[in-house]
mmCIF file of C-alpha atoms in Angstrom:
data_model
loop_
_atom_site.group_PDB
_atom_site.id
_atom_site.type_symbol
_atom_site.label_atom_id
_atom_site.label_comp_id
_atom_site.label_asym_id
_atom_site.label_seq_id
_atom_site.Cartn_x
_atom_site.Cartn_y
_atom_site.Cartn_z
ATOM 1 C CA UNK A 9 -9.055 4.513 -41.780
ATOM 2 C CA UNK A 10 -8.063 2.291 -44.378
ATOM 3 C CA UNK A 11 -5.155 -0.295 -43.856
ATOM 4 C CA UNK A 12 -1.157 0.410 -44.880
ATOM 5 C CA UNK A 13 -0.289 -1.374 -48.060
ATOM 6 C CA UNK A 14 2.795 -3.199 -47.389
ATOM 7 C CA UNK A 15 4.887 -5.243 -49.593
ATOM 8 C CA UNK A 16 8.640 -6.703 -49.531
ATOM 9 C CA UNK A 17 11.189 -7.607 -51.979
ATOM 10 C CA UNK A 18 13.505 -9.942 -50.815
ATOM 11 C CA UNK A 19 15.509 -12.605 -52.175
ATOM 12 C CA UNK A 20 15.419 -15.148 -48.922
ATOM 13 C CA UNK A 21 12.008 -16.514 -49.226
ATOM 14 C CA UNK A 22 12.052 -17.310 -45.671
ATOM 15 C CA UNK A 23 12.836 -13.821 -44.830
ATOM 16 C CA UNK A 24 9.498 -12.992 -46.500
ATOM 17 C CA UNK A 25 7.253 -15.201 -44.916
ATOM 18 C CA UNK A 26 8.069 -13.831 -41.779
ATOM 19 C CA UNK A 27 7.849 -9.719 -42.971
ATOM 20 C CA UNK A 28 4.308 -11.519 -43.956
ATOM 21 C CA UNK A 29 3.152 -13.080 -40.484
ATOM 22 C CA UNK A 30 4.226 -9.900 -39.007
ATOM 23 C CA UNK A 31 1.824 -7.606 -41.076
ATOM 24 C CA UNK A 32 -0.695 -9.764 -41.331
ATOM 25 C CA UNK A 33 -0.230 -9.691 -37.450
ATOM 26 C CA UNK A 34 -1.208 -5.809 -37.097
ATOM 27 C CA UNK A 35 -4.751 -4.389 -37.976
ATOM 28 C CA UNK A 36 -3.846 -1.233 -39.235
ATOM 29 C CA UNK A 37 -1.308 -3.215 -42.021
ATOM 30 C CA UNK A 38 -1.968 -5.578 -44.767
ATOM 31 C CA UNK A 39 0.438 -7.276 -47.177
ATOM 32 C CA UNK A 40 0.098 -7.454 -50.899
ATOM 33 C CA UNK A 41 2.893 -9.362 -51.766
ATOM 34 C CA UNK A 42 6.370 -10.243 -52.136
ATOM 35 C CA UNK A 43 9.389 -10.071 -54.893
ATOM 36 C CA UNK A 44 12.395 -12.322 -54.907
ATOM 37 C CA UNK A 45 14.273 -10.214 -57.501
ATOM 38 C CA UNK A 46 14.916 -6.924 -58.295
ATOM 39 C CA UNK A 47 12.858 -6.716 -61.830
ATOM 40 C CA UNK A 48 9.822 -8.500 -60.100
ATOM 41 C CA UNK A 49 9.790 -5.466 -57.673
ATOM 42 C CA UNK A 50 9.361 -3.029 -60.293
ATOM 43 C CA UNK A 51 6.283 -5.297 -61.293
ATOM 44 C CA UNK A 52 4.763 -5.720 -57.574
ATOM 45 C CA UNK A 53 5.273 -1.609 -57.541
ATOM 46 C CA UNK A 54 3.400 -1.196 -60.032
ATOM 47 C CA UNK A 55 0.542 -4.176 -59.824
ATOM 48 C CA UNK A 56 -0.036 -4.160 -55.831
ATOM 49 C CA UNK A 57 0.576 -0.676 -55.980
ATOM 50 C CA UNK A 58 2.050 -0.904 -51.421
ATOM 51 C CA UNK A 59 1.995 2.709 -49.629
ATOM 52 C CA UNK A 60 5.421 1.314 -48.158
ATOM 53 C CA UNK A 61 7.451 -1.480 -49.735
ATOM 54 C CA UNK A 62 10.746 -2.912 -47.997
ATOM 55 C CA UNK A 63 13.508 -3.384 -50.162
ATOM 56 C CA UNK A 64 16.231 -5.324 -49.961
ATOM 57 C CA UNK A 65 19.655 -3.612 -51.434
ATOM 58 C CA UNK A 66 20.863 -7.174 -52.872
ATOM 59 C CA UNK A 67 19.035 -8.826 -54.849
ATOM 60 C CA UNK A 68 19.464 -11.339 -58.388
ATOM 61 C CA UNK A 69 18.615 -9.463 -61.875
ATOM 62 C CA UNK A 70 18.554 -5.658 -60.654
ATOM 63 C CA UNK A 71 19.561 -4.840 -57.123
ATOM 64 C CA UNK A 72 17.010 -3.181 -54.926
ATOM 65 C CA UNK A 73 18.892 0.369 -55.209
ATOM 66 C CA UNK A 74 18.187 0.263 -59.121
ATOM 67 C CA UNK A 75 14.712 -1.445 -59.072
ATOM 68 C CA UNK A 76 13.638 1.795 -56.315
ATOM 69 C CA UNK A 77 15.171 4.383 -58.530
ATOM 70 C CA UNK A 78 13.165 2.438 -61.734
ATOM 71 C CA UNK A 79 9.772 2.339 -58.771
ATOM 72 C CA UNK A 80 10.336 6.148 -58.066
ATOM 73 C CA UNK A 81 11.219 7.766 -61.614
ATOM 74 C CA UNK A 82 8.539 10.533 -61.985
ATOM 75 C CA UNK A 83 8.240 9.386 -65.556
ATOM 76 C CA UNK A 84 7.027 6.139 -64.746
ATOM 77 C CA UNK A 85 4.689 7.148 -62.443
ATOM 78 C CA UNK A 86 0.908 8.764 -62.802
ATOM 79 C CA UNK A 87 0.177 12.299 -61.632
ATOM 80 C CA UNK A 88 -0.407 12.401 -58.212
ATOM 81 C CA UNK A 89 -0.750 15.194 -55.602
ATOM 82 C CA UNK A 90 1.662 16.992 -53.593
ATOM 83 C CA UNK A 91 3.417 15.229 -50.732
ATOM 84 C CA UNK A 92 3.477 16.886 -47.531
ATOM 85 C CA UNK A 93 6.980 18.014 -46.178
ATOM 86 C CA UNK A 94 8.948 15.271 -45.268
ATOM 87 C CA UNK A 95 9.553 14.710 -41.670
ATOM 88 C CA UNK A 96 6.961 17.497 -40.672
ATOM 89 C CA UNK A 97 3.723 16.205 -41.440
ATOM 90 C CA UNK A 98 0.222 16.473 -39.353
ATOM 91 C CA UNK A 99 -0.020 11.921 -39.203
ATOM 92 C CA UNK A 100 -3.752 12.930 -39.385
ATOM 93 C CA UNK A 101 -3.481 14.670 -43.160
ATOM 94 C CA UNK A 102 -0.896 12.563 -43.971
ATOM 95 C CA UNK A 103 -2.922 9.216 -43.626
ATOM 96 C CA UNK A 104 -5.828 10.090 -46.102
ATOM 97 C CA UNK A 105 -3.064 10.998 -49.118
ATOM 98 C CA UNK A 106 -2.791 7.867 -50.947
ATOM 99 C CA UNK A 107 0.307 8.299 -53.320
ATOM 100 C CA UNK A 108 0.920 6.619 -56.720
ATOM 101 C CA UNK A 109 4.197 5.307 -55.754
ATOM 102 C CA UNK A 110 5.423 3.497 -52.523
ATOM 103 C CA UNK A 111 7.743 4.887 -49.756
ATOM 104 C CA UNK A 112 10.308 2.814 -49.901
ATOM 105 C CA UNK A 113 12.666 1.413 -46.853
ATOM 106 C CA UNK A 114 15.875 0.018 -48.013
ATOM 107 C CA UNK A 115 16.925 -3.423 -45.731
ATOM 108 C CA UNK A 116 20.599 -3.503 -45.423
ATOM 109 C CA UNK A 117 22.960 -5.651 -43.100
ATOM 110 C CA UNK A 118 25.794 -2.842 -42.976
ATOM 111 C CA UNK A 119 24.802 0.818 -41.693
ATOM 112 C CA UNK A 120 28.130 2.025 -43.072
ATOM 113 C CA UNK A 121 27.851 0.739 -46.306
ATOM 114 C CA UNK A 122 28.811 3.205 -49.908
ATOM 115 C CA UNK A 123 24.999 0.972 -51.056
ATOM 116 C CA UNK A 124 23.172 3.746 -48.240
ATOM 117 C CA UNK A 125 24.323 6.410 -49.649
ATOM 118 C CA UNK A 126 23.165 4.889 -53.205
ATOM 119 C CA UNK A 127 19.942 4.290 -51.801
ATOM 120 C CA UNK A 128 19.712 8.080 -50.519
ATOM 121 C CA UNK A 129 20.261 9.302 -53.581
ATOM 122 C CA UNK A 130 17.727 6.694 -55.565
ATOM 123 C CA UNK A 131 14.631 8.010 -53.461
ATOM 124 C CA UNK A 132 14.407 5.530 -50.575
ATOM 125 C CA UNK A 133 12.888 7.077 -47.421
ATOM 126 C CA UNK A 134 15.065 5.234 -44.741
ATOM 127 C CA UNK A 135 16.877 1.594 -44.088
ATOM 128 C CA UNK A 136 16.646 -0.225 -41.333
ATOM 129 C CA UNK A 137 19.076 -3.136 -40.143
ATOM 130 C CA UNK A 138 17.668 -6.772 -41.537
ATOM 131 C CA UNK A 139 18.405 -7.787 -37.613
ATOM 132 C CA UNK A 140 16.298 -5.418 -36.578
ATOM 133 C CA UNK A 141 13.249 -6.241 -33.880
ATOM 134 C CA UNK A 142 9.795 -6.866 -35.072
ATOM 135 C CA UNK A 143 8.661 -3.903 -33.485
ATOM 136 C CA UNK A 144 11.403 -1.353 -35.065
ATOM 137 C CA UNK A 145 10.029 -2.520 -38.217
ATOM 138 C CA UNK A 146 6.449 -1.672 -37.842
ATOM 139 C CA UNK A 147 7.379 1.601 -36.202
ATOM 140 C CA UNK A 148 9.528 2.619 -39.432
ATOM 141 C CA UNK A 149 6.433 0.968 -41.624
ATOM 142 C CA UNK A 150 4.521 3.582 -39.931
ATOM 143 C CA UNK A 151 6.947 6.390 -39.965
ATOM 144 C CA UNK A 152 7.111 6.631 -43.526
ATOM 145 C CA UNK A 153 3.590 6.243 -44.597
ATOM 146 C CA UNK A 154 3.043 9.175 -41.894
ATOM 147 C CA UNK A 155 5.439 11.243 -43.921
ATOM 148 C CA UNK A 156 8.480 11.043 -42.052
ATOM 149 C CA UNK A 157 12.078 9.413 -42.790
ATOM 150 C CA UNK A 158 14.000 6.430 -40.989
ATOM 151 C CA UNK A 159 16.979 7.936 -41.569
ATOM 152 C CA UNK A 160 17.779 11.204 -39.591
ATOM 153 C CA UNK A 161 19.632 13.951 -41.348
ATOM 154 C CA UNK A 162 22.463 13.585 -38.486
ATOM 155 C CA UNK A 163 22.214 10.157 -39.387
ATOM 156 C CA UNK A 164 22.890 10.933 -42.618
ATOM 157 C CA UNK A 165 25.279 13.121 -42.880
ATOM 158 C CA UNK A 166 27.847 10.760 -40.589
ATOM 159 C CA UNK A 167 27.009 8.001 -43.559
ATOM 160 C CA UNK A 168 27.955 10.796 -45.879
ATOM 161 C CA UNK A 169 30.518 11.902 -44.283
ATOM 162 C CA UNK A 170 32.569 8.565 -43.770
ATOM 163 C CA UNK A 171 32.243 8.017 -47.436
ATOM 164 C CA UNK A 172 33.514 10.917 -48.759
ATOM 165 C CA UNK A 173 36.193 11.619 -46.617
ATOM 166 C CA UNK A 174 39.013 10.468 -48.653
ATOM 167 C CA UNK A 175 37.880 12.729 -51.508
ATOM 168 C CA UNK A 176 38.381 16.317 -51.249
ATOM 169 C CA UNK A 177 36.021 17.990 -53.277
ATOM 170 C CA UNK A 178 35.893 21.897 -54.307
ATOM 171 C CA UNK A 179 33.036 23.636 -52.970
ATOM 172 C CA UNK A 180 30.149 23.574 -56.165
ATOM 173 C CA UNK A 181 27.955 26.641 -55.438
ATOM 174 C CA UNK A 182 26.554 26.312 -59.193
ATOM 175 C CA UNK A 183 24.560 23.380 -57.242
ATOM 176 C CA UNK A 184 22.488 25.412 -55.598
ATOM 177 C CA UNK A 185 22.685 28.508 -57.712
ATOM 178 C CA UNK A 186 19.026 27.873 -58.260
ATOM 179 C CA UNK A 187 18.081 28.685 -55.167
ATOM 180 C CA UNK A 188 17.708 31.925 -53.605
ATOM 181 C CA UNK A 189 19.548 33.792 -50.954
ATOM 182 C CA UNK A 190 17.124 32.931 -47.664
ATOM 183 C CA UNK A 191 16.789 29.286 -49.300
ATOM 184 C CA UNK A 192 20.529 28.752 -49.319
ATOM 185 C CA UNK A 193 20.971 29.411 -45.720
ATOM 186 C CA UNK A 194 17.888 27.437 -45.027
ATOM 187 C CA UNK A 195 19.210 24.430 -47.460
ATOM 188 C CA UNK A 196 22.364 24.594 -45.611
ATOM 189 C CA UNK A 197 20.922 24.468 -41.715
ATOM 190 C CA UNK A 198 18.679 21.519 -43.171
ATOM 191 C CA UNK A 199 21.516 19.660 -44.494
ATOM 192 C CA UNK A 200 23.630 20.356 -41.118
ATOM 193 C CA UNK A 201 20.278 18.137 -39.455
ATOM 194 C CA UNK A 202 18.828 21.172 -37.998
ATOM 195 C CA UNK A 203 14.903 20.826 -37.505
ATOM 196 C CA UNK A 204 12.531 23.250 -38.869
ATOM 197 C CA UNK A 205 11.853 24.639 -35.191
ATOM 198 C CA UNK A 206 15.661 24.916 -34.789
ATOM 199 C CA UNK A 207 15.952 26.703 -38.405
ATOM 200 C CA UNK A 208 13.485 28.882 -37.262
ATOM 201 C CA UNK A 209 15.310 29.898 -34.785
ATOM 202 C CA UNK A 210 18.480 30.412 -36.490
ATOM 203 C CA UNK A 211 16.848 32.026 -39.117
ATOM 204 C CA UNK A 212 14.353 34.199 -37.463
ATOM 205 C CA UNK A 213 11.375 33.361 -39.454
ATOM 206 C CA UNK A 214 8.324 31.111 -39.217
ATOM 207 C CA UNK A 215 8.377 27.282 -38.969
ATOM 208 C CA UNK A 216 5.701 27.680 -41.894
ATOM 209 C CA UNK A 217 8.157 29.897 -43.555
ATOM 210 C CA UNK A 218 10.880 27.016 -43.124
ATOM 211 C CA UNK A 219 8.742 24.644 -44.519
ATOM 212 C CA UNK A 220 7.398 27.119 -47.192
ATOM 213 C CA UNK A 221 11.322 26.906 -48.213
ATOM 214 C CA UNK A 222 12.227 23.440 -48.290
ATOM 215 C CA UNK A 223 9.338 22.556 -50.345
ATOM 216 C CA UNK A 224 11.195 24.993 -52.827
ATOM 217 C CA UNK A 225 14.289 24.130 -51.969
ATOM 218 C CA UNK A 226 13.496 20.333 -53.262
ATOM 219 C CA UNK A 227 11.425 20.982 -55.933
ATOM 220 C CA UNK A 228 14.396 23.574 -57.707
ATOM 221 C CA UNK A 229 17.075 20.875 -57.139
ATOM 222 C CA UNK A 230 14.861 18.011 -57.988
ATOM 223 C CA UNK A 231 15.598 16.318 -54.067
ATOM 224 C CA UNK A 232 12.766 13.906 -52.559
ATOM 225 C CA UNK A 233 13.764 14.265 -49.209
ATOM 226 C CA UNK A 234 15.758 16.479 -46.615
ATOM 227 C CA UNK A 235 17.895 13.519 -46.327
ATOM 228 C CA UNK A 236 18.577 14.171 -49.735
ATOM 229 C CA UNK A 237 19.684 17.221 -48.983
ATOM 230 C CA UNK A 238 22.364 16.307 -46.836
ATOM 231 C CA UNK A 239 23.478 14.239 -49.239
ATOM 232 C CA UNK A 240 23.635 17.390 -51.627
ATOM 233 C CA UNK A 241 25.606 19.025 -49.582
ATOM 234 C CA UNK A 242 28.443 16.802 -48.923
ATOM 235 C CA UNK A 243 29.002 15.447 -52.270
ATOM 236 C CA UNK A 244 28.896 19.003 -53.756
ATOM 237 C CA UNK A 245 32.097 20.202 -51.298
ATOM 238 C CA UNK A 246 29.471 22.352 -49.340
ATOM 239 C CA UNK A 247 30.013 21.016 -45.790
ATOM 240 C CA UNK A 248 32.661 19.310 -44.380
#
């Protein structure tokens, strides 16, 4: 199996370096290099081409939030195939599907902060704390090549929720009016954090079935990710 492409943009140098020893420390990982600045992200995304690139939210030039949405924008990007269903993919199929663009994993100092949320909606697969350990890092490195996000819907939707609390907002069903009857209720058990075994349940159908749906479900409201979804939800009034 062929090693994770790993790269980091980062405006602390020293920072770098050590994101650097610790890949370089792992056989399964290799690094291909390292940004200081937002704009010379967009250029390491698209010369080193990483599987997963950690990205700092502040950066000189063009913040990290801007230079991932820039990385991720489908019409920047070659044709590539499908991605598997986020958060419930086979590790084994998901390792030999080699994507055009990185999964990106936003480095923040503030779990709270209104930048997460940013970051959510820009494409990122997860953050992680900058204090994190060592080991937390390669874990999430891992996570999200497998498929998976940081991030937990739960996770997400307490973010979400915290910011938009001072805002009342009317419930928008015209966001999801693309979607069809079954995929609403499955879009909204997905962005309360339910699992796919757990909307299953609720929903009496097949885990296949569930994931049959959120494919959909992303595709018709042009989401990346079910954490995505949460974030849907919330900011169109359709959970509280």
């Amino acid at each position: 199996m062929r090693a994770i492409r790993v790269a980091i943009a980062d405006d602390q140098q020293l920072f770098c370096s050590g994101i650097q020893m610790l890949i370089e420390s792992q056989p399964d990982l290799q690094f291909v290099g390292a940004a200081y600045d937002g704009e010379a992200a967009i250029a390491l995304a698209r010369q080193a081409r990483p599987d997963v690139m950690l990205m700092d939210i502040r950066m000189p030039l063009l913040d990290g939030i801007e230079a991932t949405a820039r990385i991720l924008d489908a019409t920047d990007k070659p044709d590539k195939p499908d991605k598997p269903d986020i958060g419930e993919c086979n590790s084994d199929d998901c390792a030999t599907i080699v994507d055009a663009q990185p999964k990106v994993i936003m480095l923040t100092t503030f779990q709270r902060d209104e930048a997460v949320v940013r970051a959510i909606h820009a494409g990122a697969d997860g953050f992680i704390m900058k204090d994190t350990t060592p080991e937390f890092v390669l874990a999430s490195i891992r996570t999200v090549y497998a498929g998976h996000s940081v991030i937990a819907p739960t996770d997400t939707a307490d973010i979400i929720r915290a910011q938009t609390s001072q805002r009342h907002r009317e419930p928008s069903a015209e966001s999801i009016s693309a979607l069809s009857a079954r995929e609403k209720e499955v879009f909204l058990f997905a962005a309360r954090g339910l699992s796919n075994a757990d909307i299953a349940q609720a929903a009496y159908i097949s885990e296949a079935t569930v994931k049959s749906h959120i494919r959909s479900i992303l595709a018709k409201l042009s989401l990346t990710s079910r954490v995505q979804i949460v974030a849907h939800a919330y900011e169109n009034g359709l959970l509280r």
